[in-house]
């Protein structure tokens, strides 16, 4: 990790935890305009517009209704309702059935009540179950997102419970956590869909690799475990080193193009997404939408200095118009 990244990343993530800065940023029209690079809109209609464009270019989608760390049951219920409305809209698209489902929604369990002080894990499980039932009727997949390391045990416990009924349910594992290779071994053996990403939270060295090279090395080790396992690996990375390593790893493990997929975020490396899809690979784009975009956006800035430089340059250009 370079000096800029080492210093900037914790500072940017700290900004993400400031309610005052969040309120100021959300109130600036110029900020909201630039945010659309990564978050295409705030409504289901805007999300569906992006879905249509991506599907027309042979890409798959995973849609995330933004929000996390809800503090009351009503907010968790509102999130469930939003997902049910989204899945109703996706069901009406009439996508044909396929082994690899082209439509997926991504859930954060903290948005479904996981952190509530009373029965939070039970509430999140029940809410996720409701969404999975509706997704199954709509012919869509569900993947449970990862959050900071303090939630990992609870999240994976809920995922194990849900997979007894919804075997197609996926979850996210983060290669910067030192525990992740072991988690990959468990879930690969059980045949799970696993989205492997590097990780976007500021985790302590006691539980996470802090240097970029160590995170990448861990990613490649974990990906190899998933490739030789019985599940469905989802390679969630924009890193050229990782993307370059995938074809040989897939060949060595006997996987064809239907046996794994690439995943990238909306607004990042669009040309590379198109290139991979044009070569016949499954490429899924993570499309976030909603009004609670601030935390997601700050993590995108913290992940790569290029994103922060883009944001500052775009702000300067907008202000001088």
PDB file of C-alpha atoms in Angstrom:
ATOM      1  CA  UNK A   1       0.000   0.000   0.000  1.00  0.00           C
ATOM      2  CA  UNK A   2       1.403   3.405  -1.000  1.00  0.00           C
ATOM      3  CA  UNK A   3       1.938   6.268   1.447  1.00  0.00           C
ATOM      4  CA  UNK A   4      -1.060   8.196   0.097  1.00  0.00           C
ATOM      5  CA  UNK A   5      -3.361   5.186   0.458  1.00  0.00           C
ATOM      6  CA  UNK A   6      -2.042   4.339   3.924  1.00  0.00           C
ATOM      7  CA  UNK A   7      -2.768   7.850   5.185  1.00  0.00           C
ATOM      8  CA  UNK A   8      -5.848   8.688   3.124  1.00  0.00           C
ATOM      9  CA  UNK A   9      -7.909   5.534   3.513  1.00  0.00           C
ATOM     10  CA  UNK A  10      -8.498   5.736   7.295  1.00  0.00           C
ATOM     11  CA  UNK A  11      -9.114   9.482   6.999  1.00  0.00           C
ATOM     12  CA  UNK A  12     -11.703   9.025   4.251  1.00  0.00           C
ATOM     13  CA  UNK A  13     -13.460   6.256   6.155  1.00  0.00           C
ATOM     14  CA  UNK A  14     -13.505   8.454   9.272  1.00  0.00           C
ATOM     15  CA  UNK A  15     -15.257  11.121   7.205  1.00  0.00           C
ATOM     16  CA  UNK A  16     -17.790   8.440   6.281  1.00  0.00           C
ATOM     17  CA  UNK A  17     -18.680   8.062   9.970  1.00  0.00           C
ATOM     18  CA  UNK A  18     -19.325  11.776  10.501  1.00  0.00           C
ATOM     19  CA  UNK A  19     -23.030  12.625  10.528  1.00  0.00           C
ATOM     20  CA  UNK A  20     -22.280  16.322  10.104  1.00  0.00           C
ATOM     21  CA  UNK A  21     -20.183  15.833   6.980  1.00  0.00           C
ATOM     22  CA  UNK A  22     -22.718  13.334   5.643  1.00  0.00           C
ATOM     23  CA  UNK A  23     -25.571  15.851   6.000  1.00  0.00           C
ATOM     24  CA  UNK A  24     -23.509  18.573   4.344  1.00  0.00           C
ATOM     25  CA  UNK A  25     -22.486  16.309   1.445  1.00  0.00           C
ATOM     26  CA  UNK A  26     -26.019  15.021   0.890  1.00  0.00           C
ATOM     27  CA  UNK A  27     -27.278  18.606   0.682  1.00  0.00           C
ATOM     28  CA  UNK A  28     -24.883  19.670  -2.078  1.00  0.00           C
ATOM     29  CA  UNK A  29     -26.334  19.283  -5.588  1.00  0.00           C
ATOM     30  CA  UNK A  30     -22.819  19.143  -7.040  1.00  0.00           C
ATOM     31  CA  UNK A  31     -21.942  16.165  -4.837  1.00  0.00           C
ATOM     32  CA  UNK A  32     -25.100  14.306  -5.773  1.00  0.00           C
ATOM     33  CA  UNK A  33     -24.367  14.863  -9.466  1.00  0.00           C
ATOM     34  CA  UNK A  34     -20.884  13.366  -9.188  1.00  0.00           C
ATOM     35  CA  UNK A  35     -22.142  10.490  -7.032  1.00  0.00           C
ATOM     36  CA  UNK A  36     -24.185   9.292 -10.019  1.00  0.00           C
ATOM     37  CA  UNK A  37     -20.915   7.982 -11.451  1.00  0.00           C
ATOM     38  CA  UNK A  38     -21.184   5.187  -8.852  1.00  0.00           C
ATOM     39  CA  UNK A  39     -24.884   5.306  -7.809  1.00  0.00           C
ATOM     40  CA  UNK A  40     -27.188   5.651 -10.825  1.00  0.00           C
ATOM     41  CA  UNK A  41     -30.223   6.919  -8.945  1.00  0.00           C
ATOM     42  CA  UNK A  42     -32.453   6.901  -5.896  1.00  0.00           C
ATOM     43  CA  UNK A  43     -35.566   5.113  -7.181  1.00  0.00           C
ATOM     44  CA  UNK A  44     -36.504   1.662  -8.443  1.00  0.00           C
ATOM     45  CA  UNK A  45     -37.197   3.227 -11.843  1.00  0.00           C
ATOM     46  CA  UNK A  46     -33.659   4.613 -12.063  1.00  0.00           C
ATOM     47  CA  UNK A  47     -32.230   1.247 -11.027  1.00  0.00           C
ATOM     48  CA  UNK A  48     -34.282  -0.524 -13.702  1.00  0.00           C
ATOM     49  CA  UNK A  49     -33.025   1.905 -16.350  1.00  0.00           C
ATOM     50  CA  UNK A  50     -29.475   0.903 -15.456  1.00  0.00           C
ATOM     51  CA  UNK A  51     -30.445  -2.781 -15.431  1.00  0.00           C
ATOM     52  CA  UNK A  52     -31.870  -2.473 -18.955  1.00  0.00           C
ATOM     53  CA  UNK A  53     -28.699  -0.837 -20.266  1.00  0.00           C
ATOM     54  CA  UNK A  54     -26.464  -3.455 -18.673  1.00  0.00           C
ATOM     55  CA  UNK A  55     -28.577  -6.378 -19.863  1.00  0.00           C
ATOM     56  CA  UNK A  56     -28.513  -4.948 -23.404  1.00  0.00           C
ATOM     57  CA  UNK A  57     -24.715  -5.179 -23.263  1.00  0.00           C
ATOM     58  CA  UNK A  58     -24.816  -8.862 -22.180  1.00  0.00           C
ATOM     59  CA  UNK A  59     -23.999  -8.154 -18.549  1.00  0.00           C
ATOM     60  CA  UNK A  60     -25.685  -9.592 -15.473  1.00  0.00           C
ATOM     61  CA  UNK A  61     -26.738  -7.429 -12.529  1.00  0.00           C
ATOM     62  CA  UNK A  62     -26.839  -7.429  -8.743  1.00  0.00           C
ATOM     63  CA  UNK A  63     -28.964  -4.638  -7.305  1.00  0.00           C
ATOM     64  CA  UNK A  64     -28.397  -3.210  -3.846  1.00  0.00           C
ATOM     65  CA  UNK A  65     -30.926  -1.014  -2.079  1.00  0.00           C
ATOM     66  CA  UNK A  66     -28.566   1.199  -0.124  1.00  0.00           C
ATOM     67  CA  UNK A  67     -28.763   1.387   3.642  1.00  0.00           C
ATOM     68  CA  UNK A  68     -27.096  -0.145   6.690  1.00  0.00           C
ATOM     69  CA  UNK A  69     -26.973  -0.082  10.485  1.00  0.00           C
ATOM     70  CA  UNK A  70     -30.694   0.510  11.021  1.00  0.00           C
ATOM     71  CA  UNK A  71     -31.626   1.476  14.565  1.00  0.00           C
ATOM     72  CA  UNK A  72     -35.295   0.483  14.782  1.00  0.00           C
ATOM     73  CA  UNK A  73     -37.664  -2.227  13.574  1.00  0.00           C
ATOM     74  CA  UNK A  74     -39.658   0.175  11.401  1.00  0.00           C
ATOM     75  CA  UNK A  75     -36.556   1.046   9.376  1.00  0.00           C
ATOM     76  CA  UNK A  76     -35.760  -2.638   8.899  1.00  0.00           C
ATOM     77  CA  UNK A  77     -39.331  -3.284   7.741  1.00  0.00           C
ATOM     78  CA  UNK A  78     -39.077  -0.380   5.293  1.00  0.00           C
ATOM     79  CA  UNK A  79     -35.968  -1.976   3.795  1.00  0.00           C
ATOM     80  CA  UNK A  80     -37.802  -5.282   3.372  1.00  0.00           C
ATOM     81  CA  UNK A  81     -40.675  -3.487   1.640  1.00  0.00           C
ATOM     82  CA  UNK A  82     -38.230  -1.758  -0.691  1.00  0.00           C
ATOM     83  CA  UNK A  83     -36.690  -5.090  -1.705  1.00  0.00           C
ATOM     84  CA  UNK A  84     -40.097  -6.689  -2.230  1.00  0.00           C
ATOM     85  CA  UNK A  85     -41.088  -3.799  -4.481  1.00  0.00           C
ATOM     86  CA  UNK A  86     -37.824  -4.117  -6.388  1.00  0.00           C
ATOM     87  CA  UNK A  87     -38.316  -7.868  -6.850  1.00  0.00           C
ATOM     88  CA  UNK A  88     -41.881  -7.300  -8.062  1.00  0.00           C
ATOM     89  CA  UNK A  89     -40.482  -4.949 -10.683  1.00  0.00           C
ATOM     90  CA  UNK A  90     -37.765  -7.422 -11.681  1.00  0.00           C
ATOM     91  CA  UNK A  91     -40.332 -10.215 -11.942  1.00  0.00           C
ATOM     92  CA  UNK A  92     -42.250  -8.158 -14.473  1.00  0.00           C
ATOM     93  CA  UNK A  93     -39.207  -7.939 -16.743  1.00  0.00           C
ATOM     94  CA  UNK A  94     -39.845 -11.464 -18.000  1.00  0.00           C
ATOM     95  CA  UNK A  95     -36.201 -12.629 -17.956  1.00  0.00           C
ATOM     96  CA  UNK A  96     -35.909 -16.247 -19.172  1.00  0.00           C
ATOM     97  CA  UNK A  97     -34.888 -18.944 -16.705  1.00  0.00           C
ATOM     98  CA  UNK A  98     -31.180 -19.749 -16.752  1.00  0.00           C
ATOM     99  CA  UNK A  99     -28.683 -21.817 -14.797  1.00  0.00           C
ATOM    100  CA  UNK A 100     -26.804 -18.612 -14.029  1.00  0.00           C
ATOM    101  CA  UNK A 101     -29.537 -16.206 -13.041  1.00  0.00           C
ATOM    102  CA  UNK A 102     -29.079 -12.831 -14.733  1.00  0.00           C
ATOM    103  CA  UNK A 103     -30.855 -10.885 -11.971  1.00  0.00           C
ATOM    104  CA  UNK A 104     -29.793 -10.753  -8.337  1.00  0.00           C
ATOM    105  CA  UNK A 105     -30.305  -8.554  -5.299  1.00  0.00           C
ATOM    106  CA  UNK A 106     -27.672  -7.926  -2.639  1.00  0.00           C
ATOM    107  CA  UNK A 107     -28.617  -7.513   1.023  1.00  0.00           C
ATOM    108  CA  UNK A 108     -26.883  -6.015   4.024  1.00  0.00           C
ATOM    109  CA  UNK A 109     -28.124  -7.751   7.153  1.00  0.00           C
ATOM    110  CA  UNK A 110     -27.493  -4.634   9.233  1.00  0.00           C
ATOM    111  CA  UNK A 111     -30.166  -2.948   7.088  1.00  0.00           C
ATOM    112  CA  UNK A 112     -32.560  -5.767   8.001  1.00  0.00           C
ATOM    113  CA  UNK A 113     -32.168  -5.354  11.755  1.00  0.00           C
ATOM    114  CA  UNK A 114     -29.088  -7.453  12.592  1.00  0.00           C
ATOM    115  CA  UNK A 115     -27.690  -4.892  15.038  1.00  0.00           C
ATOM    116  CA  UNK A 116     -30.935  -4.171  16.875  1.00  0.00           C
ATOM    117  CA  UNK A 117     -30.374  -4.585  20.628  1.00  0.00           C
ATOM    118  CA  UNK A 118     -33.269  -7.006  21.063  1.00  0.00           C
ATOM    119  CA  UNK A 119     -33.527 -10.105  18.833  1.00  0.00           C
ATOM    120  CA  UNK A 120     -31.546  -8.400  16.067  1.00  0.00           C
ATOM    121  CA  UNK A 121     -30.156 -11.605  14.549  1.00  0.00           C
ATOM    122  CA  UNK A 122     -33.581 -13.288  14.610  1.00  0.00           C
ATOM    123  CA  UNK A 123     -35.238 -10.259  13.001  1.00  0.00           C
ATOM    124  CA  UNK A 124     -32.582 -10.084  10.264  1.00  0.00           C
ATOM    125  CA  UNK A 125     -32.958 -13.808   9.550  1.00  0.00           C
ATOM    126  CA  UNK A 126     -36.739 -13.538   9.242  1.00  0.00           C
ATOM    127  CA  UNK A 127     -36.491 -10.463   7.027  1.00  0.00           C
ATOM    128  CA  UNK A 128     -33.889 -12.056   4.777  1.00  0.00           C
ATOM    129  CA  UNK A 129     -36.057 -15.185   4.535  1.00  0.00           C
ATOM    130  CA  UNK A 130     -38.997 -13.066   3.352  1.00  0.00           C
ATOM    131  CA  UNK A 131     -36.843 -11.504   0.640  1.00  0.00           C
ATOM    132  CA  UNK A 132     -35.423 -14.870  -0.437  1.00  0.00           C
ATOM    133  CA  UNK A 133     -38.935 -16.304  -0.808  1.00  0.00           C
ATOM    134  CA  UNK A 134     -39.932 -13.418  -3.067  1.00  0.00           C
ATOM    135  CA  UNK A 135     -36.676 -13.647  -5.038  1.00  0.00           C
ATOM    136  CA  UNK A 136     -37.253 -17.348  -5.647  1.00  0.00           C
ATOM    137  CA  UNK A 137     -40.669 -16.620  -7.166  1.00  0.00           C
ATOM    138  CA  UNK A 138     -39.144 -13.863  -9.309  1.00  0.00           C
ATOM    139  CA  UNK A 139     -36.345 -16.130 -10.576  1.00  0.00           C
ATOM    140  CA  UNK A 140     -33.682 -13.931  -9.017  1.00  0.00           C
ATOM    141  CA  UNK A 141     -30.727 -14.771  -6.825  1.00  0.00           C
ATOM    142  CA  UNK A 142     -29.885 -13.179  -3.461  1.00  0.00           C
ATOM    143  CA  UNK A 143     -26.393 -12.556  -2.118  1.00  0.00           C
ATOM    144  CA  UNK A 144     -25.741 -11.456   1.456  1.00  0.00           C
ATOM    145  CA  UNK A 145     -23.148  -8.685   1.633  1.00  0.00           C
ATOM    146  CA  UNK A 146     -20.253  -8.592   4.070  1.00  0.00           C
ATOM    147  CA  UNK A 147     -19.824  -5.724   6.496  1.00  0.00           C
ATOM    148  CA  UNK A 148     -17.175  -5.025   9.137  1.00  0.00           C
ATOM    149  CA  UNK A 149     -15.495  -7.989  10.856  1.00  0.00           C
ATOM    150  CA  UNK A 150     -17.583  -7.739  14.039  1.00  0.00           C
ATOM    151  CA  UNK A 151     -20.631  -8.930  12.054  1.00  0.00           C
ATOM    152  CA  UNK A 152     -18.991 -11.865  10.252  1.00  0.00           C
ATOM    153  CA  UNK A 153     -19.911 -14.663  12.657  1.00  0.00           C
ATOM    154  CA  UNK A 154     -23.537 -13.514  12.867  1.00  0.00           C
ATOM    155  CA  UNK A 155     -23.783 -13.025   9.098  1.00  0.00           C
ATOM    156  CA  UNK A 156     -22.395 -16.452   8.230  1.00  0.00           C
ATOM    157  CA  UNK A 157     -24.638 -18.091  10.833  1.00  0.00           C
ATOM    158  CA  UNK A 158     -27.694 -16.514   9.191  1.00  0.00           C
ATOM    159  CA  UNK A 159     -26.452 -17.540   5.750  1.00  0.00           C
ATOM    160  CA  UNK A 160     -26.042 -21.160   6.881  1.00  0.00           C
ATOM    161  CA  UNK A 161     -29.623 -21.164   8.188  1.00  0.00           C
ATOM    162  CA  UNK A 162     -31.028 -19.666   4.990  1.00  0.00           C
ATOM    163  CA  UNK A 163     -29.118 -22.057   2.723  1.00  0.00           C
ATOM    164  CA  UNK A 164     -30.924 -25.042   4.229  1.00  0.00           C
ATOM    165  CA  UNK A 165     -33.966 -23.800   2.297  1.00  0.00           C
ATOM    166  CA  UNK A 166     -32.419 -21.578  -0.402  1.00  0.00           C
ATOM    167  CA  UNK A 167     -29.376 -23.522  -1.597  1.00  0.00           C
ATOM    168  CA  UNK A 168     -28.689 -20.894  -4.263  1.00  0.00           C
ATOM    169  CA  UNK A 169     -28.170 -18.132  -1.694  1.00  0.00           C
ATOM    170  CA  UNK A 170     -24.764 -16.479  -2.002  1.00  0.00           C
ATOM    171  CA  UNK A 171     -22.638 -14.576   0.447  1.00  0.00           C
ATOM    172  CA  UNK A 172     -19.595 -12.319   0.399  1.00  0.00           C
ATOM    173  CA  UNK A 173     -16.210 -13.135   1.884  1.00  0.00           C
ATOM    174  CA  UNK A 174     -13.448 -10.526   2.188  1.00  0.00           C
ATOM    175  CA  UNK A 175      -9.873 -11.540   1.451  1.00  0.00           C
ATOM    176  CA  UNK A 176      -8.316  -8.954   3.764  1.00  0.00           C
ATOM    177  CA  UNK A 177      -9.692 -10.824   6.781  1.00  0.00           C
ATOM    178  CA  UNK A 178      -7.245 -13.430   8.030  1.00  0.00           C
ATOM    179  CA  UNK A 179     -10.065 -15.902   8.703  1.00  0.00           C
ATOM    180  CA  UNK A 180     -11.360 -15.876   5.126  1.00  0.00           C
ATOM    181  CA  UNK A 181      -9.374 -18.780   3.668  1.00  0.00           C
ATOM    182  CA  UNK A 182     -10.934 -21.051   6.276  1.00  0.00           C
ATOM    183  CA  UNK A 183     -14.397 -19.651   5.527  1.00  0.00           C
ATOM    184  CA  UNK A 184     -13.786 -20.242   1.803  1.00  0.00           C
ATOM    185  CA  UNK A 185     -12.902 -23.861   2.479  1.00  0.00           C
ATOM    186  CA  UNK A 186     -16.140 -24.375   4.423  1.00  0.00           C
ATOM    187  CA  UNK A 187     -18.479 -22.729   1.930  1.00  0.00           C
ATOM    188  CA  UNK A 188     -16.745 -24.113  -1.165  1.00  0.00           C
ATOM    189  CA  UNK A 189     -17.201 -27.611   0.253  1.00  0.00           C
ATOM    190  CA  UNK A 190     -20.906 -26.954   0.786  1.00  0.00           C
ATOM    191  CA  UNK A 191     -21.410 -25.842  -2.832  1.00  0.00           C
ATOM    192  CA  UNK A 192     -22.191 -22.215  -2.053  1.00  0.00           C
ATOM    193  CA  UNK A 193     -22.043 -19.204  -4.309  1.00  0.00           C
ATOM    194  CA  UNK A 194     -19.300 -16.984  -2.911  1.00  0.00           C
ATOM    195  CA  UNK A 195     -18.565 -13.411  -3.944  1.00  0.00           C
ATOM    196  CA  UNK A 196     -14.909 -12.904  -3.075  1.00  0.00           C
ATOM    197  CA  UNK A 197     -13.870  -9.278  -2.658  1.00  0.00           C
ATOM    198  CA  UNK A 198     -10.890  -7.593  -1.051  1.00  0.00           C
ATOM    199  CA  UNK A 199     -12.829  -5.641   1.602  1.00  0.00           C
ATOM    200  CA  UNK A 200     -13.708  -1.996   2.088  1.00  0.00           C
ATOM    201  CA  UNK A 201     -13.727  -1.344   5.846  1.00  0.00           C
ATOM    202  CA  UNK A 202     -10.906  -0.040   8.030  1.00  0.00           C
ATOM    203  CA  UNK A 203     -10.104  -3.196   9.981  1.00  0.00           C
ATOM    204  CA  UNK A 204      -7.410  -3.642  12.672  1.00  0.00           C
ATOM    205  CA  UNK A 205      -4.211  -5.554  11.951  1.00  0.00           C
ATOM    206  CA  UNK A 206      -5.222  -8.150  14.534  1.00  0.00           C
ATOM    207  CA  UNK A 207      -7.895  -9.505  12.177  1.00  0.00           C
ATOM    208  CA  UNK A 208      -7.007  -8.162   8.737  1.00  0.00           C
ATOM    209  CA  UNK A 209      -4.116  -7.820   6.325  1.00  0.00           C
ATOM    210  CA  UNK A 210      -3.280  -4.137   5.970  1.00  0.00           C
ATOM    211  CA  UNK A 211      -0.813  -4.087   3.078  1.00  0.00           C
ATOM    212  CA  UNK A 212      -2.168  -4.200  -0.467  1.00  0.00           C
ATOM    213  CA  UNK A 213       0.227  -6.974  -1.526  1.00  0.00           C
ATOM    214  CA  UNK A 214      -0.850  -9.150   1.401  1.00  0.00           C
ATOM    215  CA  UNK A 215      -4.539  -8.607   0.609  1.00  0.00           C
ATOM    216  CA  UNK A 216      -3.961  -9.550  -3.038  1.00  0.00           C
ATOM    217  CA  UNK A 217      -1.976 -12.656  -2.074  1.00  0.00           C
ATOM    218  CA  UNK A 218      -4.782 -13.687   0.277  1.00  0.00           C
ATOM    219  CA  UNK A 219      -7.320 -13.067  -2.483  1.00  0.00           C
ATOM    220  CA  UNK A 220      -5.509 -15.378  -4.896  1.00  0.00           C
ATOM    221  CA  UNK A 221      -5.163 -18.105  -2.259  1.00  0.00           C
ATOM    222  CA  UNK A 222      -8.844 -17.864  -1.384  1.00  0.00           C
ATOM    223  CA  UNK A 223      -9.883 -17.813  -5.039  1.00  0.00           C
ATOM    224  CA  UNK A 224      -7.905 -20.976  -5.685  1.00  0.00           C
ATOM    225  CA  UNK A 225      -9.795 -22.655  -2.826  1.00  0.00           C
ATOM    226  CA  UNK A 226     -13.115 -21.588  -4.363  1.00  0.00           C
ATOM    227  CA  UNK A 227     -12.112 -22.677  -7.866  1.00  0.00           C
ATOM    228  CA  UNK A 228     -11.209 -26.215  -6.802  1.00  0.00           C
ATOM    229  CA  UNK A 229     -14.266 -26.473  -4.542  1.00  0.00           C
ATOM    230  CA  UNK A 230     -17.849 -27.461  -5.301  1.00  0.00           C
ATOM    231  CA  UNK A 231     -19.411 -23.987  -5.259  1.00  0.00           C
ATOM    232  CA  UNK A 232     -19.766 -21.097  -7.681  1.00  0.00           C
ATOM    233  CA  UNK A 233     -16.978 -18.499  -7.370  1.00  0.00           C
ATOM    234  CA  UNK A 234     -17.814 -14.868  -8.067  1.00  0.00           C
ATOM    235  CA  UNK A 235     -14.613 -12.926  -8.708  1.00  0.00           C
ATOM    236  CA  UNK A 236     -15.443  -9.456  -7.391  1.00  0.00           C
ATOM    237  CA  UNK A 237     -12.378  -7.388  -8.277  1.00  0.00           C
ATOM    238  CA  UNK A 238     -11.188  -4.612 -10.546  1.00  0.00           C
ATOM    239  CA  UNK A 239      -7.540  -5.522  -9.973  1.00  0.00           C
ATOM    240  CA  UNK A 240      -5.798  -6.391 -13.283  1.00  0.00           C
ATOM    241  CA  UNK A 241      -3.483  -8.821 -11.481  1.00  0.00           C
ATOM    242  CA  UNK A 242      -6.438 -10.826 -10.194  1.00  0.00           C
ATOM    243  CA  UNK A 243      -8.432 -10.674 -13.424  1.00  0.00           C
ATOM    244  CA  UNK A 244      -5.390 -11.849 -15.390  1.00  0.00           C
ATOM    245  CA  UNK A 245      -4.934 -14.829 -13.051  1.00  0.00           C
ATOM    246  CA  UNK A 246      -8.518 -16.083 -13.393  1.00  0.00           C
ATOM    247  CA  UNK A 247      -8.488 -17.885 -16.794  1.00  0.00           C
ATOM    248  CA  UNK A 248      -5.549 -20.148 -15.952  1.00  0.00           C
ATOM    249  CA  UNK A 249      -6.958 -20.867 -12.498  1.00  0.00           C
ATOM    250  CA  UNK A 250     -10.326 -21.778 -14.023  1.00  0.00           C
ATOM    251  CA  UNK A 251      -8.725 -24.081 -16.605  1.00  0.00           C
ATOM    252  CA  UNK A 252      -6.627 -25.822 -13.975  1.00  0.00           C
ATOM    253  CA  UNK A 253      -9.734 -26.530 -11.888  1.00  0.00           C
ATOM    254  CA  UNK A 254     -11.776 -27.676 -14.899  1.00  0.00           C
ATOM    255  CA  UNK A 255     -14.222 -24.782 -14.858  1.00  0.00           C
ATOM    256  CA  UNK A 256     -15.927 -23.454 -17.975  1.00  0.00           C
ATOM    257  CA  UNK A 257     -17.496 -20.039 -18.410  1.00  0.00           C
ATOM    258  CA  UNK A 258     -20.755 -21.188 -16.792  1.00  0.00           C
ATOM    259  CA  UNK A 259     -18.950 -22.278 -13.620  1.00  0.00           C
ATOM    260  CA  UNK A 260     -17.855 -18.881 -12.299  1.00  0.00           C
ATOM    261  CA  UNK A 261     -18.356 -15.177 -12.947  1.00  0.00           C
ATOM    262  CA  UNK A 262     -16.612 -11.839 -12.757  1.00  0.00           C
ATOM    263  CA  UNK A 263     -18.192  -9.032 -10.769  1.00  0.00           C
ATOM    264  CA  UNK A 264     -17.480  -5.315 -10.840  1.00  0.00           C
ATOM    265  CA  UNK A 265     -19.084  -2.183  -9.455  1.00  0.00           C
ATOM    266  CA  UNK A 266     -21.291   0.123 -11.466  1.00  0.00           C
ATOM    267  CA  UNK A 267     -19.249   2.987 -12.868  1.00  0.00           C
ATOM    268  CA  UNK A 268     -15.823   1.356 -12.489  1.00  0.00           C
ATOM    269  CA  UNK A 269     -13.837  -0.133 -15.398  1.00  0.00           C
ATOM    270  CA  UNK A 270     -16.803  -0.196 -17.752  1.00  0.00           C
ATOM    271  CA  UNK A 271     -14.607  -0.945 -20.774  1.00  0.00           C
ATOM    272  CA  UNK A 272     -13.077  -3.943 -18.989  1.00  0.00           C
ATOM    273  CA  UNK A 273     -16.548  -5.196 -18.072  1.00  0.00           C
ATOM    274  CA  UNK A 274     -17.548  -5.017 -21.729  1.00  0.00           C
ATOM    275  CA  UNK A 275     -14.345  -6.733 -22.857  1.00  0.00           C
ATOM    276  CA  UNK A 276     -14.837  -9.673 -20.509  1.00  0.00           C
ATOM    277  CA  UNK A 277     -18.521 -10.014 -21.440  1.00  0.00           C
ATOM    278  CA  UNK A 278     -17.627  -9.783 -25.134  1.00  0.00           C
ATOM    279  CA  UNK A 279     -15.310 -12.773 -24.716  1.00  0.00           C
ATOM    280  CA  UNK A 280     -18.243 -14.855 -23.502  1.00  0.00           C
ATOM    281  CA  UNK A 281     -17.689 -14.585 -19.753  1.00  0.00           C
ATOM    282  CA  UNK A 282     -20.412 -13.990 -17.208  1.00  0.00           C
ATOM    283  CA  UNK A 283     -19.908 -10.454 -15.883  1.00  0.00           C
ATOM    284  CA  UNK A 284     -22.204  -9.176 -13.144  1.00  0.00           C
ATOM    285  CA  UNK A 285     -22.392  -5.477 -12.296  1.00  0.00           C
ATOM    286  CA  UNK A 286     -23.246  -4.361  -8.763  1.00  0.00           C
ATOM    287  CA  UNK A 287     -25.850  -1.592  -9.119  1.00  0.00           C
ATOM    288  CA  UNK A 288     -26.625   0.361  -5.929  1.00  0.00           C
ATOM    289  CA  UNK A 289     -29.570   2.716  -5.666  1.00  0.00           C
ATOM    290  CA  UNK A 290     -31.462   4.678  -3.024  1.00  0.00           C
ATOM    291  CA  UNK A 291     -31.145   7.793  -0.906  1.00  0.00           C
ATOM    292  CA  UNK A 292     -28.686   6.287   1.608  1.00  0.00           C
ATOM    293  CA  UNK A 293     -25.719   6.504  -0.766  1.00  0.00           C
ATOM    294  CA  UNK A 294     -23.217   8.334   1.444  1.00  0.00           C
ATOM    295  CA  UNK A 295     -21.563   5.391   3.259  1.00  0.00           C
ATOM    296  CA  UNK A 296     -21.278   3.357   0.055  1.00  0.00           C
ATOM    297  CA  UNK A 297     -19.824   6.302  -1.850  1.00  0.00           C
ATOM    298  CA  UNK A 298     -17.202   7.070   0.800  1.00  0.00           C
ATOM    299  CA  UNK A 299     -16.007   3.448   0.741  1.00  0.00           C
ATOM    300  CA  UNK A 300     -15.580   3.662  -3.036  1.00  0.00           C
ATOM    301  CA  UNK A 301     -13.407   6.769  -2.562  1.00  0.00           C
ATOM    302  CA  UNK A 302     -11.338   5.029   0.098  1.00  0.00           C
ATOM    303  CA  UNK A 303     -10.711   1.906  -1.967  1.00  0.00           C
ATOM    304  CA  UNK A 304      -8.726   3.534  -4.752  1.00  0.00           C
ATOM    305  CA  UNK A 305      -6.933   6.896  -4.931  1.00  0.00           C
ATOM    306  CA  UNK A 306      -8.084   7.157  -8.553  1.00  0.00           C
ATOM    307  CA  UNK A 307     -11.690   7.341  -7.356  1.00  0.00           C
ATOM    308  CA  UNK A 308     -10.880  10.174  -4.951  1.00  0.00           C
ATOM    309  CA  UNK A 309      -8.964  12.073  -7.644  1.00  0.00           C
ATOM    310  CA  UNK A 310     -11.892  11.615 -10.034  1.00  0.00           C
ATOM    311  CA  UNK A 311     -14.304  12.957  -7.421  1.00  0.00           C
ATOM    312  CA  UNK A 312     -12.213  16.043  -6.594  1.00  0.00           C
ATOM    313  CA  UNK A 313     -11.611  16.799 -10.281  1.00  0.00           C
ATOM    314  CA  UNK A 314     -15.307  16.449 -11.094  1.00  0.00           C
ATOM    315  CA  UNK A 315     -16.262  18.704  -8.191  1.00  0.00           C
ATOM    316  CA  UNK A 316     -13.831  21.377  -9.391  1.00  0.00           C
ATOM    317  CA  UNK A 317     -15.171  21.164 -12.942  1.00  0.00           C
ATOM    318  CA  UNK A 318     -18.789  21.459 -11.800  1.00  0.00           C
ATOM    319  CA  UNK A 319     -18.056  24.449  -9.573  1.00  0.00           C
ATOM    320  CA  UNK A 320     -16.397  26.376 -12.408  1.00  0.00           C
ATOM    321  CA  UNK A 321     -19.264  25.932 -14.870  1.00  0.00           C
TER     322      UNK A 321
END
